Each structure stands twice: as C-alpha cells, then as structure tokens.
Amino acid sequence: CRQFVVTLSFLEIYNEKVRDLLTKTTSRKNKAKSPLSSPTENKGGLKIRMNKKGGFIVPDLSTHLVTDANQVYQLIKRGNKNRSVAATHQNSVSSRSHSILTLCVESGRRNKGKMMVVKSKLNLVDLAGSERFQAQSSERQKESSNINKSLNTLGNVIAALSAVGNTTTTTGSRKKPFVPYRDSALTKLLSDSLGGNSYTLMIANANMCDRNMGETLSTLRYATRAKKIQNKVSKNLNPNDAILLKLQEEINALKEMMRQKDALIENLTKGNSSSSSSSDHKTR
C-alpha cells in the first residue's frame, strides 16, 4: 500500500526580504521585534540559496508536518495573521507583500522489496497588486516601489518563457532566451514553478470599477502572457529510485534481447535438424 507524507511552509516577500509566516506571533505593525524571529531574519530576512540542482531554496524556512485538512487550514489562518497589510486607495486591507504557500507531498510504495518514492510540490502564490504612486507615506511608497519592481521582473520572466521556441538564430536553429530569475526574490523562488518541471495556473482578479480600468487591463495582459508558457512535465522520482528504475529498464531490455536471440537460435536449430533428416532420407 502507498504511504504519504505531507509538509507545509508559508512565507512572504516584503520589500524584497523573505519572512517566515509560521514562526512569528507578532502583529502586522511590529514584526521586526518578534521574539520568535530567527537571527538571520532579524538581519534582513531569510537567505535564499541555490541548491545542487541549480534551483533556489530557503534553508531556514520552517516546515510543518500535516496529517489532515484542518491542520492545513489552521496553519494558513495563522500565517495570514502575520502578513503585511495596509490600507490603500483600492483596498482597506491590501496585502503589501507576496506570499507563497508550499505543500510538499511524498508518496512511497514498495516494489520488489524496495521503497519507491515520488515527490511533488504545490505552490499557492498570492501576488500583491501593482499600484500607481500617489500621495501617501514614504513607507507605502517604498512598499509600492518594491511590489512594482518584483511584478515587473516577473513579467519579464513570463515574457522570456513565452518566447521560448519562437526565437531563432541566423542559422535557423532555436535560440534559448535569457530568463532573468535572479533579478528579484519572487522570481528566484518561483523559477521551478514557471520554467521548471511543473504546470502553472494563474487566476487574475479584476476590479469592475471604471477608475481602475488601467490596472485591470494591465492584469489581463499579464495573465495573457502567462498562458503562452509551455513546460514539459515528468514524474519527480527520488534520484536513487530513478537510477534503480533506469537499471531495471535496461535489464528488462537485455532480457528481451536474450529471449529473441534464444528464439532465433531455437528456430535455426530446428531448421538444421529437419534439413539433415530429409537429406538422410534421400540417401537411403
């Protein structure tokens, strides 16, 4: 039978700094003085590192084991209380940060006495809405500047990914465009969700008010570009399991070749024996 392990993590990117939403109990107004914040976080947010496979991870981000839907809901509720929100011209409780909720699922089953593990990851991303600069405090202006910067970088990444396969060199070969993942914390953490081994779904929330028509059109154009991204998805296996499966496939292929050769030898042997017996009969 299959065995499943599900873990959850929840972070926000506020002013290009990564914060763990599940290790703090402070209010939105006084996050910097959280007694549960890690030393790394107090110095300027959690660090983003590159792993051996070339992807980006947050090593100090807390991971929580969950066993039912209620535990997931409680962690989401707890994380949302710690998010950075503020009143803006469009929303009284507008999110001032991007958040990423990650659910990792590992499925294991025994195959011929060995455990085979398949891994998958679901990223639920809430993007802060872009806004025009208006008469507001310097803090709100800084937040808006960082939000617009990361959204603009994300737009550049989506544009580059949507152009993959459509650009050719002078020799006629396909040209792989440069994708600027490193230009913001948001695009670093979403690199495997956008251009990796994944499916991507974007839900665009539009405002029906006519005075926000510019933002609505910008959002719809944003989503239209995301539709053009095409990824090739494959099964995520444990590296050791993947090697074992590859070796097993080679063994099976060799066994099939041996079976075909044995059948050919057997047919040739039968043919030789029948021809020799017929020649003996003619001699007599």
Short mmCIF file of C-alpha atoms in Angstrom, two decimals:
data_model
loop_
_atom_site.label_atom_id
_atom_site.label_comp_id
_atom_site.label_asym_id
_atom_site.label_seq_id
_atom_site.Cartn_x
_atom_site.Cartn_y
_atom_site.Cartn_z
CA CYS A 1 0.00 0.00 0.00
CA ARG A 2 1.04 3.59 -0.55
CA GLN A 3 2.32 5.80 2.24
CA PHE A 4 2.05 9.60 2.09
CA VAL A 5 3.95 12.39 3.86
CA VAL A 6 2.67 15.98 3.50
CA THR A 7 4.56 19.05 4.73
CA LEU A 8 3.64 22.75 4.60
CA SER A 9 5.60 26.00 4.64
CA PHE A 10 4.39 29.60 4.36
CA LEU A 11 6.47 32.69 3.60
CA GLU A 12 6.08 36.26 2.43
CA ILE A 13 8.33 38.56 0.42
CA TYR A 14 8.10 42.05 1.91
CA ASN A 15 10.33 44.78 0.46
CA GLU A 16 12.44 42.04 -1.21
CA LYS A 17 13.00 40.33 2.15
CA VAL A 18 11.82 36.78 2.83
CA ARG A 19 9.92 36.22 6.10
CA ASP A 20 8.63 33.02 7.61
CA LEU A 21 4.94 33.47 8.45
CA LEU A 22 4.72 30.39 10.69
CA THR A 23 7.44 31.14 13.25
CA LYS A 24 6.21 34.54 14.44
CA THR A 25 3.35 35.58 16.70
CA THR A 26 3.73 39.34 16.38
CA SER A 27 1.17 41.69 14.90
CA ARG A 28 1.49 43.19 11.44
CA LYS A 29 2.57 46.55 12.89
CA ASN A 30 5.56 45.27 14.86
CA LYS A 31 7.04 42.32 13.03
CA ALA A 32 10.67 43.33 13.41
CA LYS A 33 10.56 42.84 17.19
CA SER A 34 9.21 39.30 17.03
CA PRO A 35 10.74 37.16 19.80
CA LEU A 36 10.46 34.08 17.57
CA SER A 37 12.21 35.54 14.53
CA SER A 38 15.45 33.81 13.63
CA PRO A 39 18.76 35.73 13.87
CA THR A 40 19.11 35.54 10.09
CA GLU A 41 15.68 37.08 9.66
CA ASN A 42 16.39 39.99 12.03
CA LYS A 43 19.41 40.94 9.89
CA GLY A 44 17.33 41.40 6.77
CA GLY A 45 15.14 38.39 6.10
CA LEU A 46 15.78 34.73 5.43
CA LYS A 47 18.53 33.98 2.93
CA ILE A 48 17.81 32.45 -0.47
CA ARG A 49 20.36 29.84 -1.51
CA MET A 50 20.97 27.80 -4.64
CA ASN A 51 20.82 24.02 -4.31
CA LYS A 52 22.89 21.42 -6.16
CA LYS A 53 20.33 21.17 -8.96
CA GLY A 54 20.51 24.90 -9.73
CA GLY A 55 17.19 25.78 -8.09
CA PHE A 56 16.58 28.29 -5.30
CA ILE A 57 15.61 27.35 -1.74
CA VAL A 58 15.22 28.99 1.68
CA PRO A 59 17.17 26.69 4.05
CA ASP A 60 16.00 28.32 7.30
CA LEU A 61 12.30 28.26 6.38
CA SER A 62 10.26 26.19 8.85
CA THR A 63 8.48 23.08 7.54
CA HIS A 64 5.40 21.63 9.28
CA LEU A 65 4.12 18.08 9.01
CA VAL A 66 0.34 17.93 8.41
CA THR A 67 -1.99 14.94 8.54
CA ASP A 68 -5.42 16.39 7.77
CA ALA A 69 -7.17 19.36 6.15
CA ASN A 70 -7.88 21.06 9.49
CA GLN A 71 -4.18 21.31 10.31
CA VAL A 72 -3.54 22.89 6.89
CA TYR A 73 -6.36 25.39 7.45
CA GLN A 74 -5.07 26.35 10.91
CA LEU A 75 -1.54 26.96 9.61
CA ILE A 76 -2.87 29.07 6.72
CA LYS A 77 -5.01 31.07 9.16
CA ARG A 78 -2.02 31.57 11.47
CA GLY A 79 0.21 32.69 8.59
CA ASN A 80 -2.34 35.15 7.21
CA LYS A 81 -2.48 36.90 10.58
CA ASN A 82 1.24 37.65 10.26
CA ARG A 83 1.08 39.01 6.71
CA SER A 84 1.93 42.62 5.95
CA VAL A 85 -1.25 44.50 5.06
CA ALA A 86 -2.20 48.19 4.94
CA ALA A 87 -4.97 50.49 3.71
CA THR A 88 -4.57 51.78 0.16
CA HIS A 89 -6.74 53.72 -2.30
CA GLN A 90 -8.16 50.49 -3.72
CA ASN A 91 -8.38 48.24 -0.67
CA SER A 92 -8.65 48.86 3.07
CA VAL A 93 -6.68 45.68 3.88
CA SER A 94 -4.40 45.44 0.84
CA SER A 95 -1.56 42.92 1.03
CA ARG A 96 1.80 44.70 0.91
CA SER A 97 3.78 41.54 0.24
CA HIS A 98 3.80 38.48 -1.98
CA SER A 99 3.13 35.20 -0.19
CA ILE A 100 3.99 31.62 -1.16
CA LEU A 101 2.29 28.66 0.49
CA THR A 102 4.08 25.40 -0.36
CA LEU A 103 2.67 21.90 0.10
CA CYS A 104 5.15 19.06 -0.48
CA VAL A 105 3.78 15.54 -0.97
CA GLU A 106 5.90 12.39 -0.92
CA SER A 107 4.29 9.11 -1.96
CA GLY A 108 6.08 5.83 -1.25
CA ARG A 109 5.32 2.22 -2.09
CA ARG A 110 7.30 -0.98 -2.04
CA ASN A 111 8.27 -2.54 -5.35
CA LYS A 112 10.01 -5.92 -5.16
CA GLY A 113 11.10 -5.25 -1.60
CA LYS A 114 12.41 -1.70 -2.29
CA MET A 115 10.72 1.60 -1.44
CA MET A 116 9.94 3.76 -4.48
CA VAL A 117 9.35 7.45 -3.64
CA VAL A 118 7.60 10.01 -5.86
CA LYS A 119 7.73 13.70 -4.88
CA SER A 120 5.51 16.61 -5.87
CA LYS A 121 5.14 20.23 -4.79
CA LEU A 122 2.22 22.65 -4.92
CA ASN A 123 2.95 26.39 -4.72
CA LEU A 124 0.00 28.69 -3.97
CA VAL A 125 1.15 32.24 -4.66
CA ASP A 126 -0.70 35.42 -3.68
CA LEU A 127 0.77 38.37 -5.55
CA ALA A 128 0.41 41.89 -4.19
CA GLY A 129 -1.37 44.13 -6.68
CA SER A 130 0.57 46.80 -8.55
CA GLU A 131 -0.43 50.38 -7.80
CA ARG A 132 0.36 53.83 -9.13
CA PHE A 133 2.35 56.23 -6.99
CA GLN A 134 0.01 58.55 -5.16
CA ALA A 135 0.17 60.92 -2.23
CA GLN A 136 0.98 58.56 0.60
CA SER A 137 3.60 57.96 3.29
CA SER A 138 7.22 57.15 2.44
CA GLU A 139 6.72 53.63 3.82
CA ARG A 140 3.79 52.98 1.45
CA GLN A 141 5.81 54.40 -1.44
CA LYS A 142 8.72 52.09 -0.66
CA GLU A 143 6.35 49.12 -0.50
CA SER A 144 4.76 50.08 -3.81
CA SER A 145 8.18 50.51 -5.41
CA ASN A 146 9.32 47.02 -4.36
CA ILE A 147 5.99 45.45 -5.33
CA ASN A 148 6.09 47.01 -8.80
CA LYS A 149 9.75 46.06 -9.23
CA SER A 150 9.15 42.39 -8.44
CA LEU A 151 5.99 42.27 -10.57
CA ASN A 152 7.86 43.88 -13.46
CA THR A 153 10.63 41.27 -13.11
CA LEU A 154 8.03 38.51 -13.01
CA GLY A 155 6.52 39.97 -16.19
CA ASN A 156 9.96 39.90 -17.86
CA VAL A 157 10.42 36.26 -16.82
CA ILE A 158 6.98 35.32 -18.18
CA ALA A 159 7.73 37.17 -21.44
CA ALA A 160 11.07 35.34 -21.81
CA LEU A 161 9.49 31.95 -21.10
CA SER A 162 6.63 32.57 -23.51
CA ALA A 163 9.20 33.35 -26.21
CA VAL A 164 10.98 30.00 -25.79
CA GLY A 165 10.83 28.10 -29.07
CA ASN A 166 9.69 31.16 -31.04
CA THR A 167 13.12 32.78 -31.36
CA THR A 168 15.62 31.61 -33.98
CA THR A 169 19.25 32.41 -34.69
CA THR A 170 20.75 33.45 -38.03
CA THR A 171 21.48 29.79 -38.78
CA GLY A 172 17.83 28.87 -38.31
CA SER A 173 18.32 26.95 -35.03
CA ARG A 174 16.17 27.56 -31.98
CA LYS A 175 17.51 30.24 -29.65
CA LYS A 176 17.04 29.92 -25.91
CA PRO A 177 16.31 33.39 -24.47
CA PHE A 178 17.82 34.59 -21.22
CA VAL A 179 15.37 34.33 -18.31
CA PRO A 180 16.12 36.89 -15.51
CA TYR A 181 15.21 34.74 -12.50
CA ARG A 182 17.91 36.33 -10.33
CA ASP A 183 16.55 39.87 -10.60
CA SER A 184 14.14 39.51 -7.66
CA ALA A 185 13.43 37.25 -4.68
CA LEU A 186 9.98 36.42 -6.08
CA THR A 187 11.25 35.11 -9.42
CA LYS A 188 14.03 33.14 -7.73
CA LEU A 189 11.54 31.23 -5.58
CA LEU A 190 9.11 30.75 -8.48
CA SER A 191 11.71 29.63 -11.02
CA ASP A 192 10.78 25.93 -10.78
CA SER A 193 7.05 26.76 -10.87
CA LEU A 194 7.32 28.89 -14.02
CA GLY A 195 10.03 27.33 -16.14
CA GLY A 196 10.68 24.02 -14.42
CA ASN A 197 9.03 20.64 -14.29
CA SER A 198 5.56 21.96 -13.49
CA TYR A 199 2.11 23.10 -14.56
CA THR A 200 1.27 26.77 -13.92
CA LEU A 201 -2.20 28.21 -13.34
CA MET A 202 -2.78 31.97 -12.91
CA ILE A 203 -6.01 33.43 -11.53
CA ALA A 204 -6.41 37.15 -12.31
CA ASN A 205 -8.62 39.23 -10.01
CA ALA A 206 -10.07 42.24 -11.85
CA ASN A 207 -11.79 45.29 -10.39
CA MET A 208 -15.09 46.28 -12.01
CA CYS A 209 -14.70 49.96 -11.10
CA ASP A 210 -14.09 52.15 -14.19
CA ARG A 211 -11.48 54.33 -12.48
CA ASN A 212 -9.27 51.22 -12.10
CA MET A 213 -9.53 50.30 -15.78
CA GLY A 214 -5.80 50.79 -16.34
CA GLU A 215 -4.86 48.31 -13.61
CA THR A 216 -7.49 45.85 -14.88
CA LEU A 217 -6.14 45.91 -18.44
CA SER A 218 -2.58 45.54 -17.15
CA THR A 219 -3.61 42.49 -15.10
CA LEU A 220 -5.37 40.86 -18.06
CA ARG A 221 -2.34 41.44 -20.31
CA TYR A 222 -0.18 39.90 -17.60
CA ALA A 223 -2.33 36.76 -17.49
CA THR A 224 -2.41 36.52 -21.29
CA ARG A 225 1.37 36.31 -21.43
CA ALA A 226 1.39 33.63 -18.72
CA LYS A 227 -0.89 31.47 -20.89
CA LYS A 228 1.87 31.18 -23.50
CA ILE A 229 4.31 29.40 -21.18
CA GLN A 230 4.82 25.76 -22.22
CA ASN A 231 6.61 23.28 -19.96
CA LYS A 232 7.36 19.59 -20.34
CA VAL A 233 6.29 17.78 -17.19
CA SER A 234 7.79 14.50 -15.98
CA LYS A 235 7.47 12.40 -12.85
CA ASN A 236 9.64 13.53 -9.91
CA LEU A 237 11.36 10.47 -8.51
CA ASN A 238 13.85 10.06 -5.74
CA PRO A 239 17.26 10.25 -7.51
CA ASN A 240 18.28 6.82 -6.17
CA ASP A 241 14.93 5.37 -7.23
CA ALA A 242 15.30 6.92 -10.69
CA ILE A 243 18.68 5.19 -11.13
CA LEU A 244 17.21 1.88 -9.99
CA LEU A 245 14.31 2.23 -12.41
CA LYS A 246 16.68 3.03 -15.27
CA LEU A 247 18.82 -0.01 -14.47
CA GLN A 248 15.72 -2.17 -14.20
CA GLU A 249 14.56 -0.98 -17.62
CA GLU A 250 17.97 -1.83 -19.09
CA ILE A 251 17.85 -5.29 -17.51
CA ASN A 252 14.38 -5.88 -18.92
CA ALA A 253 15.56 -4.75 -22.36
CA LEU A 254 18.55 -7.10 -22.20
CA LYS A 255 16.29 -9.96 -21.11
CA GLU A 256 14.03 -9.28 -24.09
CA MET A 257 17.03 -9.30 -26.44
CA MET A 258 18.22 -12.62 -24.95
CA ARG A 259 14.75 -14.08 -25.34
CA GLN A 260 14.64 -13.05 -29.01
CA LYS A 261 18.11 -14.49 -29.63
CA ASP A 262 17.19 -17.74 -27.89
CA ALA A 263 14.09 -17.99 -30.05
CA LEU A 264 16.17 -17.34 -33.19
CA ILE A 265 18.74 -19.99 -32.21
CA GLU A 266 15.98 -22.46 -31.49
CA ASN A 267 14.41 -21.84 -34.90
CA LEU A 268 17.77 -22.24 -36.65
CA THR A 269 18.44 -25.45 -34.74
CA LYS A 270 15.06 -26.87 -35.74
CA GLY A 271 15.67 -25.88 -39.36
CA ASN A 272 19.09 -27.58 -39.43
CA SER A 273 17.77 -30.76 -37.84
CA SER A 274 14.86 -31.01 -40.28
CA SER A 275 17.15 -30.44 -43.30
CA SER A 276 19.62 -33.10 -42.13
CA SER A 277 16.86 -35.64 -41.58
CA SER A 278 15.47 -35.04 -45.08
CA SER A 279 18.92 -35.48 -46.67
CA ASP A 280 19.41 -38.78 -44.80
CA HIS A 281 16.06 -39.98 -46.14
CA LYS A 282 17.06 -39.19 -49.75
CA THR A 283 20.38 -41.07 -49.34
CA ARG A 284 18.59 -44.20 -48.27
#
